[in-house]
Coordinates of C-alpha atoms and ligand atoms in Angstrom, one line a residue:
M1 CA 4.1 -28.7 11.9
A2 CA 1.6 -26.2 13.3
R3 CA 3.7 -23.2 12.5
L4 CA 4.1 -24.1 8.8
K5 CA 0.4 -24.7 8.5
E6 CA -0.2 -21.3 10.0
I7 CA 2.0 -19.7 7.4
D8 CA 0.3 -21.6 4.5
R9 CA -3.1 -20.3 5.5
R10 CA -2.2 -16.6 5.5
K11 CA -2.9 -14.1 2.8
T12 CA -1.8 -10.6 3.4
F13 CA -2.7 -8.0 0.7
A14 CA -3.6 -4.4 0.0
I15 CA -6.4 -3.0 -2.1
I16 CA -5.4 0.0 -4.1
S17 CA -7.3 2.4 -6.3
H18 CA -7.9 5.9 -7.2
P19 CA -10.2 7.6 -4.7
D20 CA -13.8 6.8 -5.3
A21 CA -13.3 3.7 -7.4
G22 CA -14.8 1.6 -4.5
K23 CA -11.9 0.5 -2.3
T24 CA -13.7 1.0 1.0
T25 CA -16.9 -0.6 -0.3
L26 CA -15.0 -3.6 -1.5
T27 CA -13.1 -4.0 1.7
E28 CA -16.3 -3.9 3.6
K29 CA -17.9 -6.5 1.5
L30 CA -14.9 -8.8 1.9
L31 CA -15.2 -8.4 5.7
L32 CA -18.9 -9.2 5.5
Y33 CA -18.2 -12.4 3.6
G34 CA -15.6 -13.3 6.2
G35 CA -18.3 -12.6 8.9
A36 CA -15.8 -10.1 10.5
I37 CA -18.5 -7.4 10.5
K38 CA -22.2 -7.8 10.6
T39 CA -23.5 -4.7 8.8
A40 CA -22.5 -2.5 6.0
G41 CA -21.1 0.9 7.0
A42 CA -18.8 -0.5 9.6
V43 CA -15.7 0.3 7.6
K44 CA -15.1 4.0 7.5
S45 CA -13.7 5.7 4.4
N46 CA -10.2 7.0 5.0
K47 CA -10.7 9.6 2.4
I48 CA -9.6 13.2 3.1
N49 CA -12.5 15.2 2.0
R50 CA -11.2 18.6 1.2
G51 CA -13.6 21.4 1.5
A52 CA -16.4 19.9 3.6
T53 CA -14.8 20.7 6.9
S54 CA -11.5 22.4 7.8
D55 CA -8.5 20.4 6.7
F56 CA -7.3 20.0 10.3
M57 CA -10.5 18.4 11.3
E58 CA -10.3 16.1 8.3
I59 CA -6.7 15.1 9.1
E60 CA -7.7 14.3 12.7
R61 CA -10.7 12.4 11.6
Q62 CA -8.6 10.5 9.1
R63 CA -6.0 9.7 11.7
G64 CA -8.6 8.4 14.1
I65 CA -10.0 6.1 11.5
S66 CA -6.8 4.9 10.1
V67 CA -5.6 3.3 13.4
A68 CA -8.8 1.2 13.4
S69 CA -8.6 0.3 9.8
S70 CA -4.9 0.1 9.2
V71 CA -5.1 -3.7 9.1
M72 CA -8.3 -5.7 8.9
G73 CA -7.8 -9.4 9.7
F74 CA -10.5 -12.0 9.3
E75 CA -11.0 -15.7 8.9
Y76 CA -12.7 -17.2 5.9
R77 CA -12.5 -20.8 4.4
N78 CA -9.9 -21.6 7.0
F79 CA -7.7 -18.8 5.7
K80 CA -6.4 -16.0 7.8
I81 CA -6.7 -12.9 5.6
N82 CA -5.0 -9.6 6.4
I83 CA -6.1 -6.6 4.4
L84 CA -3.8 -3.6 4.6
D85 CA -5.5 -0.3 4.3
T86 CA -3.9 2.3 2.0
P87 CA -4.7 6.0 2.2
G88 CA -6.5 7.2 -0.9
H89 CA -5.3 10.8 -0.9
Q90 CA -2.4 11.3 -3.3
D91 CA -0.5 13.5 -0.7
F92 CA -0.3 10.3 1.4
A93 CA 1.0 8.2 -1.5
E94 CA 4.3 7.6 0.4
D95 CA 2.4 6.0 3.2
T96 CA 0.8 3.7 0.6
F97 CA 4.1 2.9 -0.9
R98 CA 5.4 1.8 2.4
T99 CA 2.3 -0.2 3.2
L100 CA 2.8 -2.0 -0.1
T101 CA 6.2 -3.3 1.2
A102 CA 4.2 -5.4 3.7
A103 CA 1.7 -6.8 1.2
D104 CA 2.3 -10.1 -0.5
S105 CA -0.2 -9.2 -3.3
V106 CA -2.6 -6.5 -4.3
I107 CA -6.1 -6.1 -5.7
V108 CA -6.5 -3.1 -7.9
V109 CA -10.0 -1.6 -8.1
V110 CA -10.9 0.2 -11.4
D111 CA -14.1 2.1 -12.0
V112 CA -15.8 0.7 -15.1
A113 CA -16.8 4.2 -16.3
K114 CA -13.6 6.1 -15.4
G115 CA -11.1 3.5 -16.4
V116 CA -7.5 3.8 -15.2
E117 CA -6.9 6.9 -13.2
K118 CA -3.7 8.6 -12.2
Q119 CA -3.3 7.4 -8.6
T120 CA -3.7 3.8 -9.8
E121 CA -1.0 4.2 -12.4
K122 CA 1.5 5.4 -9.8
L123 CA 0.7 2.7 -7.3
V124 CA 0.8 -0.1 -9.8
K125 CA 4.2 1.1 -10.9
V126 CA 5.5 0.5 -7.4
C127 CA 4.0 -3.0 -7.3
K128 CA 5.6 -3.8 -10.6
M129 CA 9.0 -2.7 -9.4
R130 CA 8.6 -5.4 -6.7
K131 CA 6.9 -7.9 -8.9
T132 CA 4.0 -8.0 -6.5
P133 CA 1.2 -10.2 -7.9
I134 CA -1.8 -8.1 -9.0
M135 CA -5.5 -8.9 -9.4
V136 CA -7.9 -6.4 -11.0
F137 CA -11.5 -5.9 -10.0
I138 CA -13.5 -3.8 -12.4
N139 CA -16.2 -2.2 -10.2
K140 CA -19.5 -0.4 -10.6
L141 CA -20.8 -2.7 -13.4
D142 CA -24.3 -1.6 -12.3
R143 CA -23.5 1.6 -14.1
T144 CA -22.9 2.1 -17.8
G145 CA -19.2 2.2 -18.4
K146 CA -16.6 1.5 -21.0
D147 CA -16.7 -1.5 -23.3
A148 CA -15.0 -4.4 -21.5
F149 CA -12.4 -5.1 -24.3
D150 CA -11.5 -1.4 -24.5
L151 CA -11.1 -1.2 -20.8
L152 CA -8.8 -4.2 -20.7
D153 CA -6.7 -2.6 -23.5
E154 CA -6.6 0.6 -21.5
I155 CA -5.5 -1.3 -18.4
E156 CA -2.7 -3.1 -20.3
Q157 CA -1.5 0.2 -21.8
K158 CA -1.7 2.6 -18.9
L159 CA -0.6 0.1 -16.2
D160 CA 1.8 -1.7 -18.4
I161 CA 0.6 -5.1 -17.2
K162 CA -0.7 -8.1 -19.0
V163 CA -4.2 -9.1 -18.1
R164 CA -6.3 -12.3 -18.3
P165 CA -10.1 -11.9 -17.7
L166 CA -11.4 -14.7 -15.4
S167 CA -15.0 -13.3 -15.5
W168 CA -17.0 -11.6 -18.2
P169 CA -19.9 -9.1 -17.9
I170 CA -23.3 -10.0 -19.4
G171 CA -24.6 -6.5 -20.1
M172 CA -23.8 -3.4 -18.1
G173 CA -25.6 -0.6 -16.3
P174 CA -29.4 -1.0 -16.6
H175 CA -28.9 -4.1 -18.8
L176 CA -26.6 -5.9 -16.4
Q177 CA -27.7 -9.5 -16.2
G178 CA -24.7 -10.9 -14.4
V179 CA -21.2 -12.2 -15.1
Y180 CA -20.0 -15.4 -16.6
S181 CA -17.2 -16.9 -14.4
I182 CA -14.6 -18.1 -16.8
Y183 CA -12.7 -19.4 -13.7
R184 CA -15.6 -21.6 -12.4
K185 CA -17.6 -22.0 -15.6
E186 CA -20.6 -20.6 -13.9
L187 CA -23.3 -18.0 -14.5
D188 CA -23.6 -15.5 -11.7
L189 CA -26.9 -13.8 -12.1
Y190 CA -27.5 -10.3 -10.9
S191 CA -30.7 -9.4 -9.2
G192 CA -29.9 -5.7 -8.5
S193 CA -31.0 -5.4 -4.9
V194 CA -28.7 -3.6 -2.6
T195 CA -28.4 -6.4 0.0
D196 CA -25.7 -8.9 0.8
R197 CA -25.1 -12.1 -1.2
V198 CA -27.6 -11.5 -3.9
E199 CA -26.1 -13.6 -6.6
E200 CA -27.7 -16.6 -7.9
K201 CA -25.2 -19.1 -9.2
V202 CA -25.9 -21.4 -12.1
N203 CA -23.4 -24.1 -12.9
I204 CA -23.3 -24.5 -16.6
Q205 CA -19.8 -25.8 -17.3
D206 CA -19.9 -24.8 -20.9
I207 CA -20.9 -21.6 -22.5
F208 CA -22.6 -23.6 -25.3
N209 CA -24.9 -25.2 -22.7
E210 CA -28.4 -24.9 -24.0
D211 CA -29.9 -24.0 -20.7
M212 CA -28.3 -20.7 -20.8
T213 CA -31.0 -19.0 -22.9
E214 CA -33.5 -19.7 -20.1
Y215 CA -31.5 -17.5 -17.8
I216 CA -30.2 -14.6 -19.9
G217 CA -32.2 -14.7 -23.2
E218 CA -31.0 -15.5 -26.7
D219 CA -29.4 -12.1 -27.6
A220 CA -27.3 -11.9 -24.4
Q221 CA -26.4 -15.5 -24.8
D222 CA -25.1 -15.0 -28.4
T223 CA -23.1 -12.0 -27.4
L224 CA -21.6 -13.7 -24.4
R225 CA -20.6 -16.8 -26.4
E226 CA -18.9 -14.6 -29.0
E227 CA -17.1 -12.5 -26.5
V228 CA -15.9 -15.4 -24.3
E229 CA -14.6 -17.1 -27.5
L230 CA -12.7 -14.0 -28.3
V231 CA -11.3 -13.7 -24.8
E232 CA -10.1 -17.3 -25.0
S233 CA -8.4 -16.6 -28.4
V234 CA -6.9 -13.2 -27.5
Y235 CA -5.6 -13.8 -24.0
P236 CA -3.2 -16.5 -22.9
E237 CA -4.6 -19.3 -20.8
F238 CA -4.5 -18.4 -17.2
N239 CA -1.5 -19.8 -15.3
R240 CA -1.0 -19.4 -11.6
D241 CA 2.8 -19.3 -11.8
T242 CA 2.7 -16.5 -14.2
Y243 CA 0.4 -14.5 -11.9
L244 CA 2.6 -15.3 -8.9
A245 CA 5.6 -14.0 -10.8
G246 CA 3.8 -10.7 -11.3
D247 CA 3.6 -11.3 -15.1
I248 CA -0.1 -11.6 -15.6
S249 CA -3.1 -10.1 -13.8
P250 CA -6.4 -11.9 -13.6
V251 CA -9.4 -9.6 -14.0
F252 CA -12.8 -9.8 -12.4
F253 CA -15.9 -7.7 -13.0
G254 CA -18.6 -6.8 -10.4
S255 CA -20.3 -4.2 -8.4
A256 CA -19.0 -3.9 -4.8
I257 CA -21.9 -1.9 -3.5
N258 CA -24.3 -4.7 -4.6
S259 CA -22.0 -7.4 -3.3
F260 CA -21.9 -8.7 -6.9
G261 CA -18.9 -10.5 -8.1
V262 CA -17.2 -10.1 -4.8
Q263 CA -17.4 -13.6 -3.6
E264 CA -16.1 -14.8 -6.9
L265 CA -13.1 -12.5 -6.5
L266 CA -12.5 -13.6 -2.9
D267 CA -12.7 -17.3 -3.7
C268 CA -10.4 -17.1 -6.6
F269 CA -8.1 -14.8 -4.6
L270 CA -7.8 -17.5 -1.9
D271 CA -7.1 -20.2 -4.5
I272 CA -4.3 -18.4 -6.2
A273 CA -2.9 -15.5 -4.1
P274 CA 0.5 -16.0 -2.6
K275 CA 1.1 -17.0 0.9
P276 CA 3.7 -15.0 2.9
Q277 CA 6.7 -14.5 0.8
P278 CA 10.5 -14.5 1.5
K279 CA 12.0 -11.0 2.1
Q280 CA 15.3 -9.7 1.1
A281 CA 17.5 -8.3 3.9
E282 CA 20.7 -6.6 3.2
E283 CA 22.5 -9.6 4.6
R284 CA 20.5 -12.4 3.0
L285 CA 17.1 -13.6 1.8
V286 CA 14.9 -14.6 4.8
E287 CA 12.3 -17.4 4.3
P288 CA 9.0 -17.3 6.3
Q289 CA 9.5 -21.0 7.2
E290 CA 12.6 -20.2 9.2
E291 CA 12.3 -21.0 12.8
K292 CA 13.5 -17.7 14.2
F293 CA 11.4 -14.7 14.4
S294 CA 12.2 -11.5 12.3
G295 CA 10.0 -8.6 11.2
F296 CA 10.2 -5.0 10.2
V297 CA 8.3 -1.8 11.0
F298 CA 6.5 -0.4 7.9
K299 CA 4.2 2.1 9.6
I300 CA 4.1 4.2 12.8
H301 CA 0.9 5.7 14.0
A302 CA 0.9 8.4 16.6
N303 CA -1.8 8.4 19.2
I304 CA -4.5 10.9 18.3
D305 CA -4.8 11.9 22.0
P306 CA -2.0 14.3 22.8
R307 CA -2.1 13.3 26.5
H308 CA -1.1 9.8 25.6
R309 CA 2.0 10.2 23.5
N310 CA 2.2 6.4 22.8
R311 CA 2.6 5.4 19.3
I312 CA 1.8 2.1 17.6
A313 CA 4.6 0.6 15.4
F314 CA 3.2 -1.8 12.8
V315 CA 5.5 -4.8 12.4
K316 CA 5.1 -7.3 9.6
V317 CA 6.2 -10.7 10.7
V318 CA 8.6 -12.1 8.1
S319 CA 9.8 -15.4 9.6
G320 CA 9.4 -17.6 12.6
K321 CA 6.9 -16.9 15.4
F322 CA 6.4 -13.7 17.3
Q323 CA 5.6 -14.2 20.9
R324 CA 4.3 -11.9 23.6
N325 CA 6.7 -11.1 26.5
T326 CA 9.7 -12.5 24.7
N327 CA 13.0 -10.7 24.2
Y328 CA 13.8 -9.5 20.7
K329 CA 16.7 -7.5 19.4
H330 CA 16.0 -4.0 18.0
I331 CA 18.8 -4.0 15.4
R332 CA 19.3 -0.3 14.9
L333 CA 19.5 0.4 18.6
D334 CA 21.3 -2.8 19.4
K335 CA 19.0 -3.3 22.3
N336 CA 16.8 -6.1 23.6
M337 CA 13.1 -5.3 24.0
K338 CA 10.0 -7.3 24.9
F339 CA 6.4 -6.4 24.4
S340 CA 3.7 -7.1 27.0
S341 CA 0.7 -6.0 25.0
P342 CA 1.2 -6.6 21.3
T343 CA -2.0 -6.2 19.4
A344 CA -3.5 -7.9 16.3
F345 CA -6.1 -6.3 14.2
M346 CA -9.3 -8.2 13.6
A347 CA -11.7 -6.2 11.5
A348 CA -12.1 -2.9 13.3
K349 CA -11.1 -4.3 16.7
K350 CA -7.7 -4.5 18.4
D351 CA -6.9 -7.5 20.6
I352 CA -3.8 -8.4 22.6
I353 CA -2.2 -11.5 21.1
E354 CA 0.1 -14.2 22.4
V355 CA 1.6 -15.2 19.0
A356 CA 1.8 -14.1 15.4
Y357 CA 3.0 -15.8 12.3
P358 CA 4.6 -14.7 9.0
G359 CA 2.1 -12.6 7.1
D360 CA 0.6 -11.2 10.3
I361 CA 0.9 -7.6 11.3
V362 CA 1.5 -6.9 15.0
G363 CA 0.9 -3.5 16.6
L364 CA 3.6 -2.6 19.2
H365 CA 3.2 0.2 21.7
D366 CA 6.1 2.5 21.3
S367 CA 7.4 5.4 23.3
G368 CA 9.8 6.6 20.6
N369 CA 12.1 3.6 20.0
F370 CA 11.0 2.8 16.4
K371 CA 11.6 4.4 13.0
I372 CA 10.1 3.2 9.8
G373 CA 12.3 0.4 8.4
D374 CA 13.5 -0.9 11.8
T375 CA 14.1 -4.6 12.1
L376 CA 13.4 -6.9 15.1
T377 CA 15.0 -10.4 15.3
E378 CA 15.9 -13.1 17.8
G379 CA 19.5 -11.8 17.7
E380 CA 20.7 -12.1 14.1
T381 CA 21.7 -8.8 12.5
L382 CA 19.3 -8.3 9.6
H383 CA 18.3 -5.1 7.9
Y384 CA 15.2 -5.4 5.7
K385 CA 15.3 -3.6 2.4
G386 CA 12.6 -2.2 0.3
I387 CA 11.2 0.6 2.5
P388 CA 12.3 3.5 0.4
S389 CA 11.8 7.2 0.9
F390 CA 11.0 9.1 -2.3
A391 CA 12.8 12.2 -3.5
P392 CA 10.6 15.0 -2.1
E393 CA 9.3 17.7 -4.4
L394 CA 8.0 20.3 -2.0
F395 CA 10.2 22.1 0.5
N396 CA 10.1 24.6 3.3
Y397 CA 12.6 25.7 5.8
I398 CA 11.2 25.2 9.3
E399 CA 11.9 27.7 12.0
N400 CA 11.0 27.9 15.7
G401 CA 8.1 30.3 16.2
D402 CA 8.2 30.2 20.0
P403 CA 11.7 30.6 21.6
M404 CA 10.5 29.1 24.9
K405 CA 9.7 25.8 23.1
S406 CA 12.7 25.0 21.0
K407 CA 13.2 21.6 22.7
Q408 CA 9.6 20.6 22.1
L409 CA 9.9 21.7 18.5
A410 CA 13.1 19.6 17.9
K411 CA 11.5 16.6 19.6
G412 CA 8.3 16.9 17.6
I413 CA 10.1 17.2 14.3
D414 CA 12.3 14.2 15.1
Q415 CA 9.3 12.0 16.0
L416 CA 7.2 13.1 13.1
M417 CA 10.1 12.3 10.7
D418 CA 10.5 8.8 12.4
E419 CA 6.8 8.2 11.6
G420 CA 7.6 9.0 8.0
V421 CA 5.3 12.0 7.7
A422 CA 8.1 13.9 5.8
Q423 CA 11.8 14.0 5.4
L424 CA 14.3 16.3 7.1
F425 CA 17.4 17.7 5.6
I426 CA 20.1 19.9 7.1
R427 CA 21.5 22.4 4.6
K428 CA 25.3 22.3 4.8
L429 CA 25.6 26.0 3.8
N430 CA 23.7 27.4 6.8
G431 CA 22.7 24.4 9.0
R432 CA 19.1 25.2 8.6
K433 CA 16.4 22.5 8.7
I434 CA 14.5 21.8 5.5
I435 CA 11.3 19.7 5.4
G436 CA 10.7 17.9 2.2
T437 CA 7.4 16.2 1.3
V438 CA 5.8 14.6 -1.7
G439 CA 2.4 16.2 -1.0
A440 CA 1.3 19.7 0.2
L441 CA -1.0 18.4 2.8
Q442 CA 1.9 17.1 4.9
F443 CA 3.0 20.6 5.7
E444 CA -0.4 21.3 7.3
V445 CA -0.3 18.0 9.1
I446 CA 3.2 18.8 10.6
Q447 CA 2.3 22.3 11.7
H448 CA -1.0 21.1 13.2
R449 CA 0.5 18.1 15.0
L450 CA 3.5 20.1 16.3
K451 CA 1.1 22.5 17.9
H452 CA -1.4 20.0 19.3
E453 CA 0.9 17.2 20.3
Y454 CA 4.2 19.0 21.2
N455 CA 2.9 22.5 22.0
A456 CA 5.5 23.9 19.6
T457 CA 5.2 26.4 16.8
G458 CA 6.8 25.6 13.5
L459 CA 7.0 28.4 11.0
Y460 CA 7.7 27.8 7.3
E461 CA 9.7 29.7 4.9
P462 CA 9.4 28.5 1.3
I463 CA 12.4 27.5 -0.8
Q464 CA 12.1 27.0 -4.5
L465 CA 13.6 23.7 -5.2
Y466 CA 12.7 21.1 -7.8
K467 CA 13.9 17.9 -6.1
A468 CA 16.2 16.6 -3.5
C469 CA 18.0 13.5 -4.6
W470 CA 20.6 11.3 -3.0
I471 CA 24.0 11.2 -4.7
T472 CA 26.6 8.4 -4.6
S473 CA 29.7 7.6 -6.7
T474 CA 32.4 5.0 -6.8
N475 CA 34.7 7.8 -8.0
K476 CA 35.5 9.5 -4.7
E477 CA 37.5 12.3 -6.4
Q478 CA 34.5 13.3 -8.6
L479 CA 32.1 13.1 -5.7
K480 CA 34.4 15.4 -3.6
E481 CA 34.7 17.8 -6.5
F482 CA 30.9 17.8 -7.0
I483 CA 30.1 18.4 -3.3
S484 CA 32.6 21.3 -3.1
L485 CA 31.4 22.9 -6.4
K486 CA 27.8 22.6 -5.4
S487 CA 28.3 23.3 -1.7
R488 CA 25.4 25.8 -1.7
S489 CA 23.0 23.1 -2.8
M490 CA 24.2 20.2 -0.6
A491 CA 22.4 18.9 2.4
L492 CA 22.5 15.8 4.7
D493 CA 19.5 13.5 5.4
K494 CA 18.8 11.9 8.8
F495 CA 21.4 9.2 8.2
G496 CA 24.1 11.8 7.2
R497 CA 23.9 10.8 3.5
N498 CA 24.6 13.4 0.8
V499 CA 21.6 15.0 -0.8
F500 CA 21.7 17.3 -3.7
L501 CA 19.0 20.1 -3.7
A502 CA 18.3 20.7 -7.3
D503 CA 16.4 23.9 -8.4
S504 CA 15.4 22.5 -11.7
A505 CA 15.3 19.4 -13.9
F506 CA 17.8 21.2 -16.1
T507 CA 20.3 21.5 -13.2
I508 CA 20.1 17.7 -12.7
Q509 CA 20.5 17.1 -16.3
M510 CA 23.6 19.4 -16.5
A511 CA 25.1 17.8 -13.4
E512 CA 24.6 14.3 -14.8
Q513 CA 26.4 15.3 -18.0
K514 CA 29.3 17.1 -16.3
F515 CA 29.7 14.4 -13.6
P516 CA 29.1 11.1 -15.3
D517 CA 30.4 9.0 -12.4
I518 CA 27.8 10.4 -10.0
V519 CA 24.5 8.6 -9.6
F520 CA 21.5 10.6 -8.7
H521 CA 18.9 8.5 -6.8
Y522 CA 15.2 9.3 -6.7
T523 CA 14.4 6.9 -3.9
S524 CA 16.5 6.5 -0.7
E525 CA 17.2 2.8 -1.4
W526 CA 19.4 1.8 -4.2
E527 CA 21.6 -1.1 -5.3
D528 CA 25.3 -0.2 -5.1
Ligands
LIG1 P1 -12.9 4.6 -2.3 O1 -12.7 4.0 -0.9 O2 -12.1 3.9 -3.4 O3 -12.6 6.1 -2.3 O4 -14.4 4.5 -2.7 P2 -15.7 4.1 -1.9 O5 -15.8 2.7 -1.6 O6 -15.9 5.1 -0.8 O7 -16.8 4.4 -3.0 C1 -16.9 5.6 -3.7 C2 -18.4 5.8 -4.1 O8 -18.7 4.8 -5.1 C3 -19.4 5.7 -3.0 O9 -20.4 6.5 -3.2 C4 -19.8 4.2 -3.1 O10 -21.1 4.0 -2.6 C5 -19.8 4.1 -4.6 N1 -19.7 2.7 -5.1 C6 -18.9 1.8 -4.7 N2 -19.1 0.6 -5.3 C7 -20.1 0.9 -6.2 C8 -20.8 0.1 -7.2 O11 -20.5 -1.1 -7.4 N3 -21.7 0.7 -7.9 C9 -22.1 2.0 -7.7 N4 -23.0 2.5 -8.5 N5 -21.5 2.8 -6.8 C10 -20.5 2.2 -6.1 P3 -20.6 7.9 -2.6 O12 -21.9 8.5 -3.1 O13 -19.3 8.7 -2.8 O14 -20.6 7.6 -1.1 P4 -21.8 7.0 -0.2 O15 -22.6 8.1 0.3 O16 -22.5 6.0 -1.1 O17 -21.0 6.2 0.9

C-alpha cells in the first residue's frame, strides 16, 4: 500500500552537539548530498552570538532563521529525510529537549579536539531516557585532535553509552590520509580541498589487501591494520537491532567542512536508522501504520513580524495520513479544526502540502489555539506523552509596568507560555505571577517580545529560589499536611498542579525526609 511505503521511506532525526562542534556545517553537507541546496552557506547557523551585537538583535536574528531551518526535508536514495534543527545555545536547551520528542533517532557531533562537551552530555541523557538510537560523528579530523581510542573511551564514559566504530581514521590533522570504512570495507581517501564530494573511494574488502600500501604508504598501512584489529577485538560486532534498541552507537570519523566522511555517514544512516516509530499516548501505544491520522505539537513559532500575529505550530505526524482541508479534532479544546494551508519544510523553503505521512512535520498556521503538547486526531481521544517541562531554576515575579496595558500583558504572557518560552506559576500566598526558566536569556526574550509584539511592559522582581518542582502523593493526608505547612512556598502551574518552590537543595532534602510519601518531580511528566 502506498501509505505504508511512504512510512518506510521516512527518516526523521535531529543533529545535536555542543555549539561549534559542526552541527550547522554537517546539516549543510547532508543537504548538499541530497541536492536540496546547491551551494554551501545556504544553511544559517542558529547560534546566539553573545557580544557581537545586542542580545535583542541576536534573538530576533535567531528567531528569523529558526523558522526557515526548523525542519529541513530532502529526498535522497528514494528516502524522505527530515532533519530537525535544535538550538545550540544552552539557554534554549528546553526547546531542544522538546524537539527530540519528534525525532526517531539522533546524530551526535563531537569535535575531535575538544571531545565530549557539556551540552552534548545533557542532550544525550535525554535521548537515553527515551532509548532514542544514537549515531556519533567525530568531526574536524583535518585538525589534530585526541587519539581515536581515547576519544571513544571518553564518549563511553561521559555519555554513558556503548560505542562501535564503523570507520577508522588514517592519520589526523596535517597527516590525515583518509578513513577506512569498517562498514563498507573501503578506503576513503582525503584530498584536503574544500569543495564538495572530494573523497576518492577504493574498494579493498580486506585490510590485509596488498594494494593498500600503494594508497597510504607502508607505515600508515601497518598502523591501520593494527588499530582495526584492535577495534574488532575490543568492540562487539555491530548489530542493527542493538543500535535500534538504543544500546549501541555506531561511530564515524570525518571532516564536515571538507565534506569528508559525510556521505559514508549518510549512507549508513539510511541503511540502519529507524523509520517512524510508534508513540505512547496516555491511552495506548499508537503505531504509524494505523489508518487514522494523529499527531502532536512539539514546537510553536511566533511570527517575527508583530503586525502578523500568526504563529506556526509544528505537528509531528504519528499515524495515518494528514490531509489538507480535512477536519481533525483538537483534543484539548474538544473542537474540530481544518487547515487550508499546511506547510511542509523542504530545505530552507516552505511549501503548502496536500498530504503528510508519519515522520513528517507539518506547519499549521495558528491564531492562538495550540499549546505545546496538543494532540490532533480523527476523533479518538489521545494525549501524547513525552513532552515534558523541566523544573525551572531561575525565577522572577512579573509585574505590569504600564497600567493601561494590563490586558495586553496578560495575553502576551499567556501566549509566550503556550509557545514554551518559559513556565508560569501563580503563588498561592499572594496570587503573584512567577516566571520560571531554565536559562537566563529567556527573561530577555520575554521582556523584549512583550514590548514588540504585545506593546506591553513586563517588569521583573527577582526571587531567590532554588527550584520549582511538582509534587504528588498517593497519601492524601500527607499531601494536605505538606501543602498547609508549606503554604508560603506553594504555587500552581498552568494546569492547576501543585508546585513546591524550594529555596535550596537542603529544603528539598529535608522535605523528602519528613514527608516520605510525597514525590518531588523534576520534569512535568511522570509515571503515577
Ligand atoms: P555548530 O553549528 O555546531 O555551532 O558549528 P558550525 O557548523 O557553525 O561550525 C563551527 C565552526 O567549526 C565553524 O567555523 C566551521 O567552519 C568549523 N568547522 C566545521 N566543521 C569543520 C571541520 O571539519 N574542520 C574544521 N577545521 N572546521 C570545521 P567558524 O570559524 O566558527 O565559522 P565560519 O566562519 O567558518 O563559518
